[in-house]
Short mmCIF file of C-alpha atoms and ligand atoms in Angstrom, two decimals:
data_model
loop_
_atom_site.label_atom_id
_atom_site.label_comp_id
_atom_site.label_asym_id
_atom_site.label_seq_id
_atom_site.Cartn_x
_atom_site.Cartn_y
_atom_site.Cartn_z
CA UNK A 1 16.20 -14.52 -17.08
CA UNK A 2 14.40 -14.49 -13.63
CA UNK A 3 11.32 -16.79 -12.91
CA UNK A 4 8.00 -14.65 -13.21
CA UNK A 5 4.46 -14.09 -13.05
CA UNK A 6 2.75 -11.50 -15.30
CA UNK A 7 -0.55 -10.11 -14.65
CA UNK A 8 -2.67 -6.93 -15.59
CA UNK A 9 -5.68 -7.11 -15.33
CA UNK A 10 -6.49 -2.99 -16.37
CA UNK A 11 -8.79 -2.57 -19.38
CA UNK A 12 -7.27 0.69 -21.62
CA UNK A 13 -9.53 2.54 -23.53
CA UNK A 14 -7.52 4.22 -25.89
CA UNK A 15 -8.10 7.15 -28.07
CA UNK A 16 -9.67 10.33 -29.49
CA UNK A 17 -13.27 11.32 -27.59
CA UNK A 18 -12.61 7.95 -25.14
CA UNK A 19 -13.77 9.76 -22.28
CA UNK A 20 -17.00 10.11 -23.43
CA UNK A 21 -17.52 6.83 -22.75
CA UNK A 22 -16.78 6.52 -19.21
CA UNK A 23 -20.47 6.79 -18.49
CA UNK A 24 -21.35 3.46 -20.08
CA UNK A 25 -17.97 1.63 -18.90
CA UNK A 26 -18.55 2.87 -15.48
CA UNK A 27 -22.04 1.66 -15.34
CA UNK A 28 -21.41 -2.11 -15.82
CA UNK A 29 -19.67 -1.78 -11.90
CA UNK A 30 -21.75 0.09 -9.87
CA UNK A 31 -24.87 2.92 -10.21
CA UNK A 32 -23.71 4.64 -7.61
CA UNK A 33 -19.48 6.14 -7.50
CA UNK A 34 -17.29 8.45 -5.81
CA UNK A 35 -16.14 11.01 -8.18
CA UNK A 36 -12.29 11.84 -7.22
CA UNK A 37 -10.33 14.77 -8.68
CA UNK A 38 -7.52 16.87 -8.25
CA UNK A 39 -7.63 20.72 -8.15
CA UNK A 40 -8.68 23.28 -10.72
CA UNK A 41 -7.60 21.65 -13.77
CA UNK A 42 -10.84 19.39 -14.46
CA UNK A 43 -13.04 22.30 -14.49
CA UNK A 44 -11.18 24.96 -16.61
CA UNK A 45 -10.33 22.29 -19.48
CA UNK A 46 -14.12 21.19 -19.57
CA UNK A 47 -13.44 17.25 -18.81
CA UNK A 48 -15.53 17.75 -15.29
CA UNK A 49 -18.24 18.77 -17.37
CA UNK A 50 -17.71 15.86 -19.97
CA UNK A 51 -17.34 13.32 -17.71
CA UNK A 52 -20.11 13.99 -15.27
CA UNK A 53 -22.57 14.21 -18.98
CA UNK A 54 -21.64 10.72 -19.69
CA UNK A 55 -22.51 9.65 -15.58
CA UNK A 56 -25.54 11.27 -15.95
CA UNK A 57 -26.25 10.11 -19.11
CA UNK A 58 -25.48 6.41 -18.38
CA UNK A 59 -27.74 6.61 -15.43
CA UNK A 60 -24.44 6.77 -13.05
CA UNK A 61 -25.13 8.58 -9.78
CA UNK A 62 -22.37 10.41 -8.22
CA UNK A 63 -21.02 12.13 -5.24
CA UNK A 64 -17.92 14.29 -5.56
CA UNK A 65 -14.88 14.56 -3.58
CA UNK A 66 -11.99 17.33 -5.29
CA UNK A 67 -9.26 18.50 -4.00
CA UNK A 68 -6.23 16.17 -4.37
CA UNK A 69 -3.07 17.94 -4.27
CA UNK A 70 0.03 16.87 -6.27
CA UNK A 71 1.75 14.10 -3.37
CA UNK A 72 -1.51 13.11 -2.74
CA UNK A 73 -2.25 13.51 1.66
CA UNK A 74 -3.59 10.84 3.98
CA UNK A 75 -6.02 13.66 5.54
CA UNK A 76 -7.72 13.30 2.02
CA UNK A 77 -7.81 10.17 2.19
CA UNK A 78 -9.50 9.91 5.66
CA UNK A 79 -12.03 12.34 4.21
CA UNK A 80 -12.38 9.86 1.17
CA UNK A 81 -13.38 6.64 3.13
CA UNK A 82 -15.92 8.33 5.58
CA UNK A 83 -17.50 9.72 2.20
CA UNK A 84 -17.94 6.33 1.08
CA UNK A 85 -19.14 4.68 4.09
CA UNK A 86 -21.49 7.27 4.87
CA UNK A 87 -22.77 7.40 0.86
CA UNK A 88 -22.57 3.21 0.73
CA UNK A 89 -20.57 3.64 -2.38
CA UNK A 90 -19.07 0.64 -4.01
CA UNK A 91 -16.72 2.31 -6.82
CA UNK A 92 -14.60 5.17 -7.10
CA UNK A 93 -13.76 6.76 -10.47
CA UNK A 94 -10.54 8.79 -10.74
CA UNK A 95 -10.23 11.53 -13.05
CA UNK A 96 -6.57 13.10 -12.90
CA UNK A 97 -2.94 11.76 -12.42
CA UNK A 98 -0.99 9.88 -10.53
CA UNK A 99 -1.89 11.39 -7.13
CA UNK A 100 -5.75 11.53 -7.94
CA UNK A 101 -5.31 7.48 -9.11
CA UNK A 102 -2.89 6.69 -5.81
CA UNK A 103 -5.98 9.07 -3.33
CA UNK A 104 -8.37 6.79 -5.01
CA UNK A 105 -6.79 3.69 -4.25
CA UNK A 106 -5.54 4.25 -0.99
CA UNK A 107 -9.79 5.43 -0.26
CA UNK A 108 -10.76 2.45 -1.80
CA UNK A 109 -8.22 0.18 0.27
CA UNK A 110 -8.84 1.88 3.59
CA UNK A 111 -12.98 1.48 2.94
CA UNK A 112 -12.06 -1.96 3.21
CA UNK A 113 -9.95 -1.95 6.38
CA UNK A 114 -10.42 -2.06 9.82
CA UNK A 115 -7.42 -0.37 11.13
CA UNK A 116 -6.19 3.14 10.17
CA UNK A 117 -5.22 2.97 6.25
CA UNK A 118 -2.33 4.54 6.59
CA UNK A 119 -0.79 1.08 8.04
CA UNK A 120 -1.13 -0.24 4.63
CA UNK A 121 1.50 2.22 3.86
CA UNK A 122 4.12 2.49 6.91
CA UNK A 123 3.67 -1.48 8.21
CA UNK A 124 3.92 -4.68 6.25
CA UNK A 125 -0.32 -5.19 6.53
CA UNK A 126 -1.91 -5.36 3.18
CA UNK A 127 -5.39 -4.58 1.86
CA UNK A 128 -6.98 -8.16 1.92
CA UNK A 129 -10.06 -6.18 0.31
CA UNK A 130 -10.52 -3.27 -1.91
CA UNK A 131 -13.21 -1.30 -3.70
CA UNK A 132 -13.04 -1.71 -7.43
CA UNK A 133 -11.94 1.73 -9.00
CA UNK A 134 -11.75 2.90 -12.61
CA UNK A 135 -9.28 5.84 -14.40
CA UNK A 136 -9.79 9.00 -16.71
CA UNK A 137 -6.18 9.51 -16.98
CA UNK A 138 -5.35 13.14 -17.86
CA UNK A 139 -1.82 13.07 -17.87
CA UNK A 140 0.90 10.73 -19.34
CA UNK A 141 3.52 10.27 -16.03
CA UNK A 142 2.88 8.06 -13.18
CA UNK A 143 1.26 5.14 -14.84
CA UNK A 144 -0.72 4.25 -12.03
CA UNK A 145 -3.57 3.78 -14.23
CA UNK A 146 -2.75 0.25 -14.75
CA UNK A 147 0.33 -0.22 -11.80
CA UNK A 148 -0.34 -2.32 -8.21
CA UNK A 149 0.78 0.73 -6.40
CA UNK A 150 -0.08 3.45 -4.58
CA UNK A 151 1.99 6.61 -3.12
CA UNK A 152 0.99 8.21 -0.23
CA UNK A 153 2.26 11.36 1.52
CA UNK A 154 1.61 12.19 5.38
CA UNK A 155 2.07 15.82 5.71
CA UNK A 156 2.55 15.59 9.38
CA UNK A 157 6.07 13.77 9.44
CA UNK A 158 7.00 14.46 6.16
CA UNK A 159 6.95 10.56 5.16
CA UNK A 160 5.70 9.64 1.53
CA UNK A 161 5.26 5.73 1.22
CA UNK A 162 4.14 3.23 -1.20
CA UNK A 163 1.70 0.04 -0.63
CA UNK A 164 1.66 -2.49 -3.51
CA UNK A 165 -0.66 -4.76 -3.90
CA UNK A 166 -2.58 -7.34 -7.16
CA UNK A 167 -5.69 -5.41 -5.63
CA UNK A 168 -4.78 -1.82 -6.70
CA UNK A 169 -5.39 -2.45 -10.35
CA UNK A 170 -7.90 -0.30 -11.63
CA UNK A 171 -10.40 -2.43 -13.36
CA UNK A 172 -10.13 -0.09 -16.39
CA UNK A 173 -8.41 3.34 -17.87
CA UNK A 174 -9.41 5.65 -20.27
CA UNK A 175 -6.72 7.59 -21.80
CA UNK A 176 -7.35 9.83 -24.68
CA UNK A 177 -4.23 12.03 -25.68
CA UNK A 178 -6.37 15.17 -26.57
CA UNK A 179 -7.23 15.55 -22.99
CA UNK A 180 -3.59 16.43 -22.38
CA UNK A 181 -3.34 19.42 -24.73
CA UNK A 182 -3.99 21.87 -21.51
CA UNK A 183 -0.94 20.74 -19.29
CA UNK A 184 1.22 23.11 -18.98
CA UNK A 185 5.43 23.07 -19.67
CA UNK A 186 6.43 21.90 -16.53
CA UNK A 187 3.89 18.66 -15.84
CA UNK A 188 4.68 17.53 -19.46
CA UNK A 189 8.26 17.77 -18.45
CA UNK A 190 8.07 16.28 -15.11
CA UNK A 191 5.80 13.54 -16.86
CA UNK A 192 8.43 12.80 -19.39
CA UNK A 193 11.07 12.23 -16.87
CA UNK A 194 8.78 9.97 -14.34
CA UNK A 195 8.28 7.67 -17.85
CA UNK A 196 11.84 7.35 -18.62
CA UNK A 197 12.57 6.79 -15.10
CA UNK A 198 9.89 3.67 -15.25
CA UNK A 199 11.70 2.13 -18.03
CA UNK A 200 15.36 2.47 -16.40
CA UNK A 201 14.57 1.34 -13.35
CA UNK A 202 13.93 -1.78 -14.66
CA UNK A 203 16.51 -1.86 -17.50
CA UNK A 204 19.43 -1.17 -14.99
CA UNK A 205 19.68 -4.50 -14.08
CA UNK A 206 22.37 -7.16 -12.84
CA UNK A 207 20.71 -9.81 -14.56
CA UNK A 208 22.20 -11.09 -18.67
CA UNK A 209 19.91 -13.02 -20.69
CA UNK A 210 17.21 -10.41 -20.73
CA UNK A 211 17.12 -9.44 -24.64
CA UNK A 212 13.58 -9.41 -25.33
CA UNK A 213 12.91 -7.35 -22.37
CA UNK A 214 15.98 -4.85 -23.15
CA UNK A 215 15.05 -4.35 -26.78
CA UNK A 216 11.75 -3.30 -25.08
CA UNK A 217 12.85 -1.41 -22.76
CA UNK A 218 15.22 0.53 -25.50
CA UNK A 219 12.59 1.01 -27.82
CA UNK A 220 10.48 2.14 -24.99
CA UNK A 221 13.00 5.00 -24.02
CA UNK A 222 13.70 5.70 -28.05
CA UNK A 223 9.59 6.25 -28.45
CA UNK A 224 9.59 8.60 -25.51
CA UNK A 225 12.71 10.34 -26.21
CA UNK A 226 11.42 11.17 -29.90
CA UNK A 227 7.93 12.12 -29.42
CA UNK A 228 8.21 14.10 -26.36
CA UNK A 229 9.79 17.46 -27.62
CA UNK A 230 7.12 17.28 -30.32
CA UNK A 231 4.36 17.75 -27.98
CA UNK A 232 6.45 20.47 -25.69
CA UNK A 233 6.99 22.31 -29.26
CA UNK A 234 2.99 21.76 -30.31
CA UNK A 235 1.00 21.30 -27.84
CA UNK A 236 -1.69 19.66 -30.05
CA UNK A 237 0.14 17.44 -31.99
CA UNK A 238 -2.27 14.43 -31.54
CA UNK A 239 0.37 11.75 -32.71
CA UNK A 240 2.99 12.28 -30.52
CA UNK A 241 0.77 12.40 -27.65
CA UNK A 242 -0.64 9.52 -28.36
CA UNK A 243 3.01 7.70 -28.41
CA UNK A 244 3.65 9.72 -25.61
CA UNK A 245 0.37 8.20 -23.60
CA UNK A 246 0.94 4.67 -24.51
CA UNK A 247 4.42 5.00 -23.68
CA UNK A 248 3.83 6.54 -20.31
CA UNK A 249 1.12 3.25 -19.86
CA UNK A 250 3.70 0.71 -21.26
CA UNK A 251 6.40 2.36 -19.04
CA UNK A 252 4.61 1.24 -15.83
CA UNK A 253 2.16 -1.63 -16.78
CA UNK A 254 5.15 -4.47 -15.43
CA UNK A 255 5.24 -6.07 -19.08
CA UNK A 256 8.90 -4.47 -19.16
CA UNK A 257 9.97 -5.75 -15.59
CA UNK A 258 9.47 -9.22 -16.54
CA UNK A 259 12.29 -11.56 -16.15
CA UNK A 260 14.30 -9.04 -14.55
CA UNK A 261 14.66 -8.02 -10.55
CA UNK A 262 14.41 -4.37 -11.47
CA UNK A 263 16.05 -1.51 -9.15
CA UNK A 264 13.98 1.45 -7.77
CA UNK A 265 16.52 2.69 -5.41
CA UNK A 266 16.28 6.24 -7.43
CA UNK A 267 12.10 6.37 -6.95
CA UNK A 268 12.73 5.61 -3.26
CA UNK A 269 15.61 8.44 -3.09
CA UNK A 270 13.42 11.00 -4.87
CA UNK A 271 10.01 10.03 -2.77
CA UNK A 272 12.04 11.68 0.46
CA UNK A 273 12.91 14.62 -1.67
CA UNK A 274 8.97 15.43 -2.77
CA UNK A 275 8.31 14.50 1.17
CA UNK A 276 10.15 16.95 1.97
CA UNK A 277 10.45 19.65 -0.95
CA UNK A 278 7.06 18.75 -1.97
CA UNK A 279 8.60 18.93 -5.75
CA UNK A 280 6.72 17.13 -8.72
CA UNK A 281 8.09 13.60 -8.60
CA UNK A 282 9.05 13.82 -11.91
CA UNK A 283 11.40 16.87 -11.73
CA UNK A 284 13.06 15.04 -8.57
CA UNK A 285 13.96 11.81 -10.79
CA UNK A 286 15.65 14.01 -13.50
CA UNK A 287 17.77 15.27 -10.81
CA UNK A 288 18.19 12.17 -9.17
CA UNK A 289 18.67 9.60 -11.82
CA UNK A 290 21.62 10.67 -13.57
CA UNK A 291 22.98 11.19 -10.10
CA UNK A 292 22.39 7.83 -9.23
CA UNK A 293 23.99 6.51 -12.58
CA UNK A 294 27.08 7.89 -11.95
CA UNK A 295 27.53 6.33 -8.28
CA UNK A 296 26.74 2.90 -9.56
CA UNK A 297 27.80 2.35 -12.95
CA UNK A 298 30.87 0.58 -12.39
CA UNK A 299 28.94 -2.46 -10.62
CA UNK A 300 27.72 -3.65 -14.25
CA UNK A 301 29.35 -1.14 -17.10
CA UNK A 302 28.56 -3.46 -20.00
CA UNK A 303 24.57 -2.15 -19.70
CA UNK A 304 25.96 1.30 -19.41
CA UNK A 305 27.64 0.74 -22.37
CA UNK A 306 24.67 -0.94 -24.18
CA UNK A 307 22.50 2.53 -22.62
CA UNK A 308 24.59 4.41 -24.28
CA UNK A 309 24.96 2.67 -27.58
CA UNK A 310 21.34 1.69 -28.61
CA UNK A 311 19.32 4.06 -26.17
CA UNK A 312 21.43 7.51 -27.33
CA UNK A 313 23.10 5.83 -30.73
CA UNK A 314 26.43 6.75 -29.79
CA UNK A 315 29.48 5.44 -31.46
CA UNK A 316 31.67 4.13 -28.76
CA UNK A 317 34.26 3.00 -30.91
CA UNK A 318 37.65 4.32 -30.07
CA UNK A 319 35.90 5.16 -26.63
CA UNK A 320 36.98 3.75 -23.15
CA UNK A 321 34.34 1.53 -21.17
CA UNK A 322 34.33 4.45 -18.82
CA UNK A 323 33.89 7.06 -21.34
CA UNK A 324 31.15 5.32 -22.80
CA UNK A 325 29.37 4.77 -19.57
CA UNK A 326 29.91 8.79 -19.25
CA UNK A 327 29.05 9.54 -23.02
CA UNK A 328 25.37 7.28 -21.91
CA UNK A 329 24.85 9.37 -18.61
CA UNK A 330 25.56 12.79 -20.36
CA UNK A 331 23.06 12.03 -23.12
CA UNK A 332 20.55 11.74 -20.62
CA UNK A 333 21.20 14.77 -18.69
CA UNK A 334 21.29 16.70 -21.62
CA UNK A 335 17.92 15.27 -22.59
CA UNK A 336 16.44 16.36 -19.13
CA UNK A 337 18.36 19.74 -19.74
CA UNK A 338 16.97 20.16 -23.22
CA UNK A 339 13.62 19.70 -22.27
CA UNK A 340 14.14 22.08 -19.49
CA UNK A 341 14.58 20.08 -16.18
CA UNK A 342 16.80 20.75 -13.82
CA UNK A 343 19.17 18.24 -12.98
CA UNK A 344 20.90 19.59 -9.56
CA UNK A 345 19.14 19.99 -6.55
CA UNK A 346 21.34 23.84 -6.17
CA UNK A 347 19.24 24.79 -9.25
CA UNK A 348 15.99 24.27 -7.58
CA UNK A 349 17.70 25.84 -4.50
CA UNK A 350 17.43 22.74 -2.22
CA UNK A 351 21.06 22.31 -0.32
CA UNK A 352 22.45 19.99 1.90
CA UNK A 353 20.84 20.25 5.10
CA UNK A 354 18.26 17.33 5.01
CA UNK A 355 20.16 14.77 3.15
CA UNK A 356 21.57 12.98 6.47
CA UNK A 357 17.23 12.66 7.31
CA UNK A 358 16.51 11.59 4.02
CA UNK A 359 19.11 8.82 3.49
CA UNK A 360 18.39 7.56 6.87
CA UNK A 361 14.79 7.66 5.73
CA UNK A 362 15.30 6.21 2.74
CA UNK A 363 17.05 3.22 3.97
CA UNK A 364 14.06 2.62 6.84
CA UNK A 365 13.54 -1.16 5.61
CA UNK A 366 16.86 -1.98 4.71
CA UNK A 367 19.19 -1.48 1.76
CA UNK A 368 17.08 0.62 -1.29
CA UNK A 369 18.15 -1.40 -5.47
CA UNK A 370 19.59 -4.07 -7.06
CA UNK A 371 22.10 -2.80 -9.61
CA UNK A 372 23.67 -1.42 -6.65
CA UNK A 373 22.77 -2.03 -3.12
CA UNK A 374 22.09 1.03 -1.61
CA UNK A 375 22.74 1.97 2.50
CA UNK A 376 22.50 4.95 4.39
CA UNK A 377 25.82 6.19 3.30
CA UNK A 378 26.04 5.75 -0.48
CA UNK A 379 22.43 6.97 -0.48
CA UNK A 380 23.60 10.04 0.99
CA UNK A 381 26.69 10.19 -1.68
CA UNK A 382 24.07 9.84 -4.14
CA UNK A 383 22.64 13.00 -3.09
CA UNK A 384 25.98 14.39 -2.97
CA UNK A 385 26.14 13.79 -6.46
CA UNK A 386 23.15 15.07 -6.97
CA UNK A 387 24.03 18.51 -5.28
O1 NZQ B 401 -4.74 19.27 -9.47
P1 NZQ B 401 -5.10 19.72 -10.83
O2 NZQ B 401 -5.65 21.09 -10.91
O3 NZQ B 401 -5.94 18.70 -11.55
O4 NZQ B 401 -3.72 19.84 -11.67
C1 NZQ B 401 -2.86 18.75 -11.89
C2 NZQ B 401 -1.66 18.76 -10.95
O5 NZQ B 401 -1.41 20.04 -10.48
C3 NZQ B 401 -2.23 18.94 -13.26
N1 NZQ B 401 -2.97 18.30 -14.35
C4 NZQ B 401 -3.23 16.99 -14.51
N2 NZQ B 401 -3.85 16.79 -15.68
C5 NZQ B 401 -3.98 17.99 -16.27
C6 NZQ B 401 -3.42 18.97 -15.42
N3 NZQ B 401 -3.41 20.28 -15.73
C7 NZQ B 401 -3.95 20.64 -16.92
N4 NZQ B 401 -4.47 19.75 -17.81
C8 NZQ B 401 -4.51 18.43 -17.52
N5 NZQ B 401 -4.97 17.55 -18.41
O6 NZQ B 401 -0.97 18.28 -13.16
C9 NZQ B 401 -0.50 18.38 -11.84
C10 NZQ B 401 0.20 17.09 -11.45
O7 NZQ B 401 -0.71 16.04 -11.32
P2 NZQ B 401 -0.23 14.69 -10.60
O8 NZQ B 401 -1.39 13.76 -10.59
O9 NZQ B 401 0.42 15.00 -9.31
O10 NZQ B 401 0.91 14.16 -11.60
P3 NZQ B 401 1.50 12.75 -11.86
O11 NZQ B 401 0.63 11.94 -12.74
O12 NZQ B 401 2.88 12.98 -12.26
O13 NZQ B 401 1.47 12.00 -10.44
C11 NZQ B 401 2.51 12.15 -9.51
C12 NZQ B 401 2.26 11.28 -8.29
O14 NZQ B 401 2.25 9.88 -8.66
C13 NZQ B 401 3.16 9.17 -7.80
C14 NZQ B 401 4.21 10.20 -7.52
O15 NZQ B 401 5.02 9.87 -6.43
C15 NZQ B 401 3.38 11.45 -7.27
O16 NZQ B 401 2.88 11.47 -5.97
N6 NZQ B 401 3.59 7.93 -8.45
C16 NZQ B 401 2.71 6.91 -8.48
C17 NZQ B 401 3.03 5.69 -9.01
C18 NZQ B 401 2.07 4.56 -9.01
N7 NZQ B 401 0.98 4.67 -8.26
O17 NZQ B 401 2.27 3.54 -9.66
C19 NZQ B 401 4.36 5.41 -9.58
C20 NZQ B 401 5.17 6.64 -9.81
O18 NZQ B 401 6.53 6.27 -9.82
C21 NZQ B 401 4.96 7.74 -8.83
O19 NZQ B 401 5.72 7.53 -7.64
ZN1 ZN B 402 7.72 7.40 -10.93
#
């Protein structure tokens, strides 16, 4: 096991009518808040109006700025920090996903910064300062309601980059698992495969002597992998979502990193796909992933093997080590399939023309994993795979 540090600092709020109390949680950090949301979705499903109540109601004065589109943009985020130097405001409160969390704490970063904020994300500067934030979370997926990271896209050249830093924890996150009821098919999907993704990117690992972590890890997966076809078959099955929710939390929180040096060449493949493609992050990882697999399982087949046995419960016996590598990777591809993912990049009708750009892009800092070190070329065989 690896040397470590573990810290999370994120309060969850977890449960049925949570959100109603984001007026009084708010309130003990500031009177005053940016409100930051995504498109539509806040205002048809009635949490805008449920969450602005509780503001109101708690004495919480806010000014609004919508309009965060899925790979959240830098322009937004420009338009963010001017808002809340102009307004003085000392808080921001999220209410959305991953890209409304990641707007809201790249605005509350660059407040706090002299230079131009997106530096944070393309240089090796770091916020030294940020504006405390807090999270109605409204779908299970990212987990950047309690991660240290932010993604950020710049429209302009097509980049999408992630800063990382102890300051990006929200100070708290309300998740309540009815609020998720209105997503529809293909977020709940895409969620699904960004949690999964979490876990494995940590669990494929060169390290041994990681049990605890692995049997949390596994059970991790197993959770997610049960529960989330129950809530794509009833929408409001309260139970599974609330497995689902935790699990998407749990996925991304760091506990399940611990001890380990974790991977994350597959995230930093599929960010230059939704740079590009502007795809949902998610469906880009179910695509990727398995691609990945395949290209570097034969660096460390025992945790293949392992995968394969206590993730998917498959009886290797009488199996090969490479067919039970293969028997691991198909199970997950069929899970993608089943829940109905693609998991080629023809099927969502994006060929090979860019992938020379985007492994070179990839690969800007230097070799992308762990399990595997990753350059220019196998990155691009990985997308060859994933073809
Ligand atoms: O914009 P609106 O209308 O709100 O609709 C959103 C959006 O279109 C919709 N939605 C969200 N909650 C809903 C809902 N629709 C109906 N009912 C609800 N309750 O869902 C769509 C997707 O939202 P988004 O926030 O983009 O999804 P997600 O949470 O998957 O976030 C993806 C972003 O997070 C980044 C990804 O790269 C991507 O940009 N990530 C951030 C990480 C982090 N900060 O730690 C780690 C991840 O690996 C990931 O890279
Ligand atoms: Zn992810």
């Amino acid at each position: 096991m690896e040397n470590f540090t573990w810290f999370n600092p994120t309060k969850i709020i977890f449960g049925k009518d949570s959100h109603l109390q984001v007026g009084e949680v708010t309130a003990a950090y500031a009177k005053k808040v940016l409100l930051h949301y995504g498109g539509k979705s806040i205002k048809a499903t009635g949490t805008y109006d449920a969450v602005t109540a509780a503001l109101k109601s708690a004495g919480v004065e806010y000014v609004e700025l919508g309009g965060v589109q899925p790979n959240p943009r830098v322009s937004l985020v420009y338009e963010g920090i001017r808002i809340c130097r102009e307004e003085n405001i000392g808080f921001i409160l999220a209410v959305g996903g991953g890209s409304v969390i990641d707007s809201a704490k790249a605005i509350a970063a660059g407040v706090c910064y002299d230079g131009d904020v997106w530096e944070l994300y393309s240089t090796p500067a770091q916020p030294e300062k940020m504006l405390p934030l807090g999270v109605v979370l409204t779908i299970p997926a990212a987990g950047s309601e309690s991660s240290d990271g932010s993604v950020i896209t710049k429209a302009e050249t097509q980049e999408k980059r992630s800063c990382c830093s102890d300051l990006m924890y929200p100070k708290f996150a309300i998740l309540n698992p009815q609020l998720c009821y209105t997503l529809p098919k293909n977020q709940i999907q895409a969620g699904g495969a960004d949690i999964l993704a979490h876990v494995m990117e940590r669990y494929f690992v060169p390290n041994v002597h990681t049990d605890l972590t692995d049997r949390l890890c596994e059970a991790t997966m197993k959770s997610l992998i049960g529960n989330l076809p129950c809530v794509l078959e009833n929408i409001e099955d309260y139970d599974a979502w609330a497995e689902v929710m935790w699990t998407g939390n749990i996925a991304h929180n760091g506990l399940l990193g611990r001890g380990r040096v974790e991977d994350w060449a597959s995230h930093n493949i599929e960010h230059e796909l939704s740079a590009i493609y502007d795809i949902a992050h998610g469906a880009g990882l179910a695509i990727i992933f398995p691609a990945w697999m395949r290209y570097v399982y034969k660096e460390h087949p025992a945790r293949f093997v392992q995968f394969a046995q206590r993730v998917w419960d498959i009886d290797t016996a009488g199996m090969s080590e490479d067919e039970a590598c293969h028997a691991g990777i198909d199970a997950l591809e069929d899970f993608f399939r089943g829940l109905g993912l693609a998991t080629h990049l023809s099927e969502i009708g994006i060929g090979e023309k860019d992938f020379d750009v985007m492994a070179r892009k990839a690969c800007v800092g230097g070799t992308l994993g762990n399990f595997k070190k990753l350059g220019v070329d196998d990155v691009k065989a990985v997308f060859e795979l994933a073809l």
